Tab-separated table of C-alpha atoms and ligand atoms in Angstrom:
chain	number	residue	atom	x	y	z
R	1	MET	CA	28.915	-22.136	10.742
R	2	SER	CA	25.958	-20.661	8.636
R	3	GLY	CA	23.835	-22.697	6.256
R	4	ASP	CA	22.317	-21.589	3.091
R	5	ILE	CA	18.918	-20.111	4.012
R	6	SER	CA	17.662	-19.962	0.483
R	7	LYS	CA	15.580	-22.726	-1.233
R	8	THR	CA	14.164	-22.795	-4.634
R	9	ASN	CA	10.389	-23.663	-4.942
R	10	ALA	CA	8.581	-25.490	-7.775
R	11	SER	CA	8.137	-22.207	-9.846
R	12	GLY	CA	11.954	-21.463	-9.532
R	13	ALA	CA	11.515	-18.478	-7.148
R	14	THR	CA	13.870	-18.386	-4.126
R	15	GLU	CA	12.266	-18.647	-0.854
R	16	GLU	CA	14.093	-18.093	2.608
R	17	VAL	CA	14.086	-20.870	5.145
R	18	ALA	CA	13.411	-19.831	8.740
R	19	VAL	CA	13.755	-23.267	10.408
R	20	LYS	CA	15.208	-26.408	9.186
R	21	THR	CA	15.612	-29.520	10.996
R	22	SER	CA	17.473	-32.676	9.577
R	23	GLY	CA	17.035	-36.095	11.082
R	24	LEU	CA	16.118	-34.404	14.341
R	25	THR	CA	16.109	-36.971	17.145
R	26	LYS	CA	15.668	-36.753	20.931
R	27	LYS	CA	15.844	-39.841	23.084
R	28	TYR	CA	15.252	-40.074	26.692
R	29	ARG	CA	15.157	-43.023	29.230
R	30	ARG	CA	12.136	-44.268	31.035
R	31	GLY	CA	13.700	-46.491	33.734
R	32	ASP	CA	15.921	-48.861	31.739
R	33	VAL	CA	14.246	-48.282	28.454
R	34	GLU	CA	15.315	-45.526	25.933
R	35	PHE	CA	12.726	-44.104	23.928
R	36	ALA	CA	12.612	-41.320	21.166
R	37	ALA	CA	10.459	-38.377	22.101
R	38	LEU	CA	11.327	-37.099	18.738
R	39	SER	CA	12.471	-39.397	15.995
R	40	ASN	CA	14.320	-38.466	12.655
R	41	VAL	CA	12.229	-35.232	12.076
R	42	ASP	CA	12.998	-33.356	8.750
R	43	LEU	CA	11.200	-30.068	8.610
R	44	THR	CA	11.595	-27.016	6.716
R	45	ILE	CA	9.551	-23.773	7.679
R	46	ARG	CA	9.829	-20.790	5.213
R	47	ARG	CA	10.415	-17.396	6.607
R	48	GLY	CA	6.964	-15.664	7.076
R	49	GLU	CA	5.071	-18.947	7.447
R	50	PHE	CA	2.480	-19.576	10.252
R	51	VAL	CA	2.651	-23.143	11.225
R	52	ALA	CA	0.492	-24.913	13.775
R	53	VAL	CA	1.870	-28.158	15.435
R	54	SER	CA	-0.647	-30.562	16.863
R	55	GLY	CA	-0.702	-34.016	18.339
R	56	ALA	CA	-1.762	-36.163	21.298
R	57	SER	CA	-0.364	-35.467	24.630
R	58	GLY	CA	3.290	-36.863	24.715
R	59	SER	CA	3.693	-36.874	20.852
R	60	GLY	CA	6.726	-34.585	21.082
R	61	LYS	CA	5.452	-31.080	20.473
R	62	SER	CA	7.181	-29.288	23.325
R	63	THR	CA	10.341	-31.576	22.649
R	64	LEU	CA	10.256	-30.129	19.047
R	65	LEU	CA	9.927	-26.573	20.089
R	66	HIS	CA	12.613	-26.699	22.730
R	67	LEU	CA	15.003	-28.254	20.127
R	68	ILE	CA	14.246	-25.635	17.663
R	69	ALA	CA	14.826	-22.986	20.327
R	70	GLY	CA	18.151	-24.547	21.297
R	71	LEU	CA	17.033	-25.218	24.858
R	72	THR	CA	17.658	-28.920	24.441
R	73	ARG	CA	20.368	-30.583	22.654
R	74	PRO	CA	19.286	-33.223	20.207
R	75	THR	CA	20.564	-36.867	20.720
R	76	SER	CA	21.284	-36.609	16.834
R	77	GLY	CA	20.348	-34.351	13.844
R	78	SER	CA	20.663	-30.678	13.444
R	79	VAL	CA	18.478	-27.529	13.627
R	80	GLU	CA	19.197	-24.295	11.673
R	81	VAL	CA	17.236	-21.211	12.424
R	82	GLU	CA	17.574	-18.247	10.035
R	83	GLY	CA	20.612	-19.927	8.482
R	84	LYS	CA	22.414	-20.503	11.758
R	85	ARG	CA	23.212	-23.963	13.153
R	86	ILE	CA	21.715	-23.406	16.493
R	87	PHE	CA	24.099	-25.488	18.553
R	88	ASP	CA	27.230	-24.389	16.976
R	89	GLY	CA	29.541	-22.129	18.955
R	90	GLY	CA	28.544	-23.290	22.482
R	91	ASP	CA	25.849	-22.643	24.963
R	92	ARG	CA	26.505	-18.912	25.316
R	93	ALA	CA	26.340	-18.266	21.494
R	94	THR	CA	23.130	-20.117	21.455
R	95	THR	CA	21.593	-18.208	24.389
R	96	ILE	CA	22.444	-14.824	22.674
R	97	PHE	CA	21.199	-15.942	19.282
R	98	ARG	CA	17.960	-17.034	20.968
R	99	ARG	CA	17.506	-13.928	22.732
R	100	ARG	CA	17.906	-11.861	19.665
R	101	ARG	CA	16.219	-13.915	16.963
R	102	ILE	CA	13.692	-16.322	18.669
R	103	GLY	CA	10.910	-15.599	21.021
R	104	VAL	CA	9.698	-18.512	23.162
R	105	VAL	CA	6.251	-18.906	24.853
R	106	PHE	CA	6.581	-21.841	27.381
R	107	GLN	CA	3.880	-24.125	28.035
R	108	ASN	CA	4.346	-23.323	31.759
R	109	TYR	CA	4.870	-19.529	30.978
R	110	ASN	CA	8.304	-19.487	33.104
R	111	LEU	CA	7.732	-16.092	34.220
R	112	ILE	CA	10.260	-14.744	36.908
R	113	PRO	CA	8.112	-14.476	40.144
R	114	CYS	CA	10.122	-11.833	41.809
R	115	LEU	CA	9.535	-9.349	38.768
R	116	THR	CA	6.323	-7.561	37.915
R	117	ALA	CA	4.540	-8.494	34.754
R	118	GLU	CA	6.004	-5.369	33.031
R	119	GLU	CA	9.629	-6.239	34.313
R	120	ASN	CA	9.131	-9.667	32.985
R	121	VAL	CA	8.196	-8.297	29.532
R	122	LEU	CA	11.157	-6.012	29.477
R	123	PHE	CA	13.557	-8.730	30.875
R	124	PRO	CA	15.003	-10.019	27.521
R	125	LEU	CA	15.763	-6.429	26.246
R	126	ARG	CA	17.460	-5.571	29.330
R	127	ALA	CA	19.328	-8.959	29.549
R	128	ASP	CA	20.494	-8.134	26.093
R	129	GLY	CA	21.643	-4.669	27.028
R	130	ARG	CA	19.021	-3.026	24.716
R	131	ASP	CA	17.509	0.463	25.112
R	132	VAL	CA	13.987	-0.178	26.729
R	133	GLY	CA	12.986	3.528	26.177
R	134	ALA	CA	13.249	3.173	22.275
R	135	THR	CA	10.685	0.173	22.157
R	136	ARG	CA	8.416	0.995	25.244
R	137	GLU	CA	5.611	2.486	23.262
R	138	LYS	CA	5.544	-0.408	20.959
R	139	ILE	CA	5.517	-2.755	23.832
R	140	ARG	CA	2.629	-0.569	25.579
R	141	ALA	CA	0.685	-1.144	22.321
R	142	LEU	CA	1.338	-4.788	22.244
R	143	CYS	CA	0.233	-5.183	25.875
R	144	GLU	CA	-2.937	-3.209	24.975
R	145	GLU	CA	-3.695	-5.544	22.262
R	146	LEU	CA	-3.076	-8.623	24.387
R	147	GLU	CA	-5.354	-7.005	27.088
R	148	ILE	CA	-2.868	-7.134	29.836
R	149	SER	CA	-2.102	-3.300	30.335
R	150	ARG	CA	-3.841	-3.201	33.609
R	151	GLN	CA	-1.902	-5.983	34.961
R	152	LEU	CA	1.584	-4.694	34.231
R	153	SER	CA	2.384	-3.686	37.738
R	154	GLN	CA	1.252	-6.948	39.201
R	155	TYR	CA	3.452	-9.960	40.097
R	156	PRO	CA	2.930	-13.190	38.416
R	157	ASP	CA	1.304	-14.867	41.357
R	158	ALA	CA	-1.383	-12.396	41.405
R	159	LEU	CA	-2.302	-13.000	37.796
R	160	SER	CA	-4.731	-15.632	36.449
R	161	GLY	CA	-3.369	-18.332	34.103
R	162	GLY	CA	-4.664	-16.674	31.066
R	163	GLN	CA	-3.184	-13.474	32.044
R	164	ARG	CA	0.404	-15.048	32.787
R	165	GLN	CA	0.185	-16.673	29.394
R	166	ARG	CA	-0.339	-13.290	27.651
R	167	VAL	CA	2.459	-11.768	29.662
R	168	ALA	CA	4.679	-14.682	28.435
R	169	LEU	CA	3.601	-13.910	24.920
R	170	ALA	CA	4.339	-10.204	25.357
R	171	ARG	CA	7.831	-11.145	26.783
R	172	ALA	CA	8.476	-13.397	23.847
R	173	LEU	CA	7.468	-10.748	21.289
R	174	ALA	CA	9.215	-7.648	23.084
R	175	PRO	CA	12.618	-8.078	21.450
R	176	ASP	CA	10.924	-8.394	17.920
R	177	PRO	CA	11.987	-11.946	17.286
R	178	ALA	CA	12.217	-13.194	13.677
R	179	VAL	CA	10.913	-16.599	14.862
R	180	LEU	CA	8.202	-17.083	17.366
R	181	LEU	CA	7.870	-20.385	18.990
R	182	ALA	CA	4.704	-20.674	21.228
R	183	ASP	CA	3.807	-23.671	23.173
R	184	GLU	CA	0.111	-23.643	23.534
R	185	PRO	CA	-0.312	-19.912	24.032
R	186	THR	CA	-4.037	-20.030	24.309
R	187	GLY	CA	-4.217	-23.199	26.419
R	188	ASN	CA	-5.505	-21.372	29.490
R	189	LEU	CA	-7.795	-18.740	27.657
R	190	ASP	CA	-11.485	-18.587	27.106
R	191	TRP	CA	-12.554	-18.934	23.473
R	192	GLU	CA	-12.903	-15.135	22.985
R	193	SER	CA	-9.417	-14.347	24.507
R	194	GLY	CA	-7.887	-17.127	22.525
R	195	GLN	CA	-9.250	-15.775	19.256
R	196	ASN	CA	-7.869	-12.363	20.270
R	197	VAL	CA	-4.376	-13.792	20.682
R	198	CYS	CA	-4.719	-15.411	17.327
R	199	ARG	CA	-5.646	-12.150	15.807
R	200	VAL	CA	-2.582	-10.518	17.306
R	201	LEU	CA	-0.423	-13.337	15.978
R	202	ASP	CA	-1.974	-13.284	12.527
R	203	LYS	CA	-1.305	-9.558	12.226
R	204	LEU	CA	2.356	-9.994	13.256
R	205	ASN	CA	2.511	-12.748	10.752
R	206	ARG	CA	0.885	-10.836	7.860
R	207	GLU	CA	2.135	-7.297	8.452
R	208	GLU	CA	5.774	-7.975	9.732
R	209	GLU	CA	6.303	-11.362	8.018
R	210	ARG	CA	7.173	-12.869	11.416
R	211	THR	CA	7.527	-16.668	11.347
R	212	ILE	CA	5.271	-18.268	13.848
R	213	VAL	CA	5.410	-21.926	15.104
R	214	LEU	CA	2.419	-22.585	17.302
R	215	VAL	CA	1.622	-25.747	19.341
R	216	THR	CA	-2.032	-26.189	19.904
R	217	HIS	CA	-4.706	-28.773	20.734
R	218	GLU	CA	-7.502	-26.388	19.409
R	219	PRO	CA	-8.570	-26.642	15.811
R	220	ALA	CA	-10.183	-23.119	16.209
R	221	VAL	CA	-6.654	-21.895	16.937
R	222	ALA	CA	-4.761	-24.032	14.387
R	223	ILE	CA	-7.035	-22.817	11.537
R	224	TRP	CA	-5.287	-19.410	11.943
R	225	ALA	CA	-2.102	-20.937	10.639
R	226	SER	CA	-1.502	-21.748	6.934
R	227	ARG	CA	-0.007	-25.126	7.623
R	228	LEU	CA	-0.749	-27.721	10.183
R	229	ILE	CA	1.977	-30.475	11.156
R	230	VAL	CA	0.445	-33.301	13.275
R	231	LEU	CA	2.994	-35.265	15.421
R	232	ARG	CA	2.480	-38.851	16.478
R	233	ASP	CA	4.829	-40.667	18.668
R	234	GLY	CA	7.572	-38.341	17.783
R	235	GLU	CA	7.105	-38.452	14.092
R	236	ILE	CA	5.452	-36.235	11.648
R	237	ALA	CA	2.006	-37.931	10.861
R	238	ALA	CA	0.756	-35.216	8.715
R	239	ASP	CA	1.901	-31.967	7.084
R	240	LEU	CA	-1.000	-30.198	5.267
R	241	PRO	CA	-2.129	-26.815	4.242
R	242	THR	CA	-5.085	-25.354	6.150
R	243	ASN	CA	-6.694	-23.393	3.485
R	244	GLY	CA	-8.524	-26.518	2.087
R	245	PHE	CA	-10.501	-26.548	5.212
R	246	ALA	CA	-13.866	-24.724	5.366
R	247	ASP	CA	-13.627	-24.154	8.933
R	248	ALA	CA	-12.309	-25.371	12.300
R	249	SER	CA	-14.740	-28.258	12.535
R	250	ALA	CA	-13.458	-29.636	9.187
R	251	LEU	CA	-9.895	-29.356	10.449
R	252	ALA	CA	-10.929	-30.994	13.653
R	253	ALA	CA	-12.473	-33.901	11.752
R	254	ARG	CA	-9.344	-34.373	9.701
R	255	CYS	CA	-7.192	-34.608	12.887
R	256	GLN	CA	-9.429	-37.278	14.244
R	257	GLU	CA	-9.118	-39.179	11.128
R	258	ILE	CA	-5.329	-38.873	11.442
R	259	ALA	CA	-5.619	-40.087	15.066
R	260	ARG	CA	-7.983	-43.009	14.031
R	261	ARG	CA	-5.410	-44.193	11.446
R	262	ARG	CA	-2.990	-44.489	14.441
R	263	SER	CA	-5.443	-46.679	16.199
R	264	ALA	CA	-5.903	-48.727	13.242
R	265	ASN	CA	-2.171	-49.167	12.709
R	266	ALA	CA	-1.618	-49.876	16.381
S	301	LIG	N1	13.076	-34.237	30.136
S	301	LIG	C1	12.588	-35.443	29.976
S	301	LIG	N2	12.944	-36.580	30.473
S	301	LIG	C2	12.330	-37.750	30.042
S	301	LIG	N3	11.208	-37.816	29.417
S	301	LIG	C3	10.779	-36.653	28.707
S	301	LIG	C4	11.449	-35.334	28.988
S	301	LIG	N4	10.823	-34.433	28.348
S	301	LIG	C5	9.810	-35.014	27.848
S	301	LIG	N5	9.687	-36.378	27.919
S	301	LIG	C6	9.017	-37.347	27.370
S	301	LIG	O1	8.989	-37.269	26.025
S	301	LIG	C7	7.591	-37.404	25.309
S	301	LIG	C8	7.133	-36.219	24.640
S	301	LIG	O2	7.125	-35.239	25.444
S	301	LIG	P1	6.616	-33.652	25.098
S	301	LIG	O3	6.582	-32.820	26.241
S	301	LIG	O4	7.422	-33.142	23.884
S	301	LIG	O5	5.148	-34.011	24.620
S	301	LIG	P2	3.978	-32.854	24.175
S	301	LIG	O6	3.476	-33.379	22.840
S	301	LIG	O7	4.405	-31.506	24.354
S	301	LIG	O8	2.824	-33.222	25.304
S	301	LIG	P3	1.684	-32.404	25.877
S	301	LIG	O9	0.658	-32.143	24.867
S	301	LIG	O10	1.121	-33.108	26.994
S	301	LIG	O11	2.453	-30.943	26.361
S	301	LIG	C9	6.762	-37.757	26.607
S	301	LIG	O12	6.551	-39.194	26.755
S	301	LIG	C10	7.453	-37.210	27.812
S	301	LIG	O13	7.110	-38.004	28.928
S	302	LIG	MG1	3.901	-29.975	25.484
């Protein structure tokens, strides 16, 4: 079943919705105790938005991304991506939809060890029966921008953490996904390489209107997004535009303030 992906904004213009979660909840058990890794999250992300998701370790960032990607089923609530209710139609339908419309960069990369970096990058296209030849040049250019061209013939275990991370990003982008979900894609990179990845994402977002949801701990990365969502104990603690911040330090100070509010409330 498809939902309505149009939404009317305050000025009456119609915006298209890329991601919509309603009452999204994921509970796990810790021993005998059940707890909510994500609790009742209502979130709407417009098509073409660049959103950063931040929050302390364990606050539910990866859980949120996995639910949006349809990799984990929610305990309750729903997820729509590009108007499609992601869990309708069974696991196979979800997998095919994800392969075509959503790119995922996993926090632990999830590269296939027995394939070279290039084969990893091309894997989603091949799995979907798509013509690799038609997009090879575009993918080569992407790998050039991500500075991994010289590593393409190597196997993942011969790559550094930062190189693996960029191969995982190239793999997520290879099928031209409408929505990119990236879990700390700069977490293993030095500052300059991290900023370079941000430049590539920014370009994809601005020139191709790609919707990007990026989990990061780093204010210098989050500042590239236009909106910052801060998770706290599985709930949205803050949802703010980043254009009001002069620089990454100002954004970092605000994030610390949000974290302090938590301590004060605890
Ligand atoms: N499969 C699982 N089984 C049980 N508990 C889980 C599972 N996955 C996540 N959790 C728990 O859910 C909570 C949120 O985890 P999540 O991985 O989403 O956090 P995170 O914000 O991504 O943290 P980090 O910054 O360390 O990556 C944590 O308490 C974690 O231990
Ligand atoms: Mg995580």
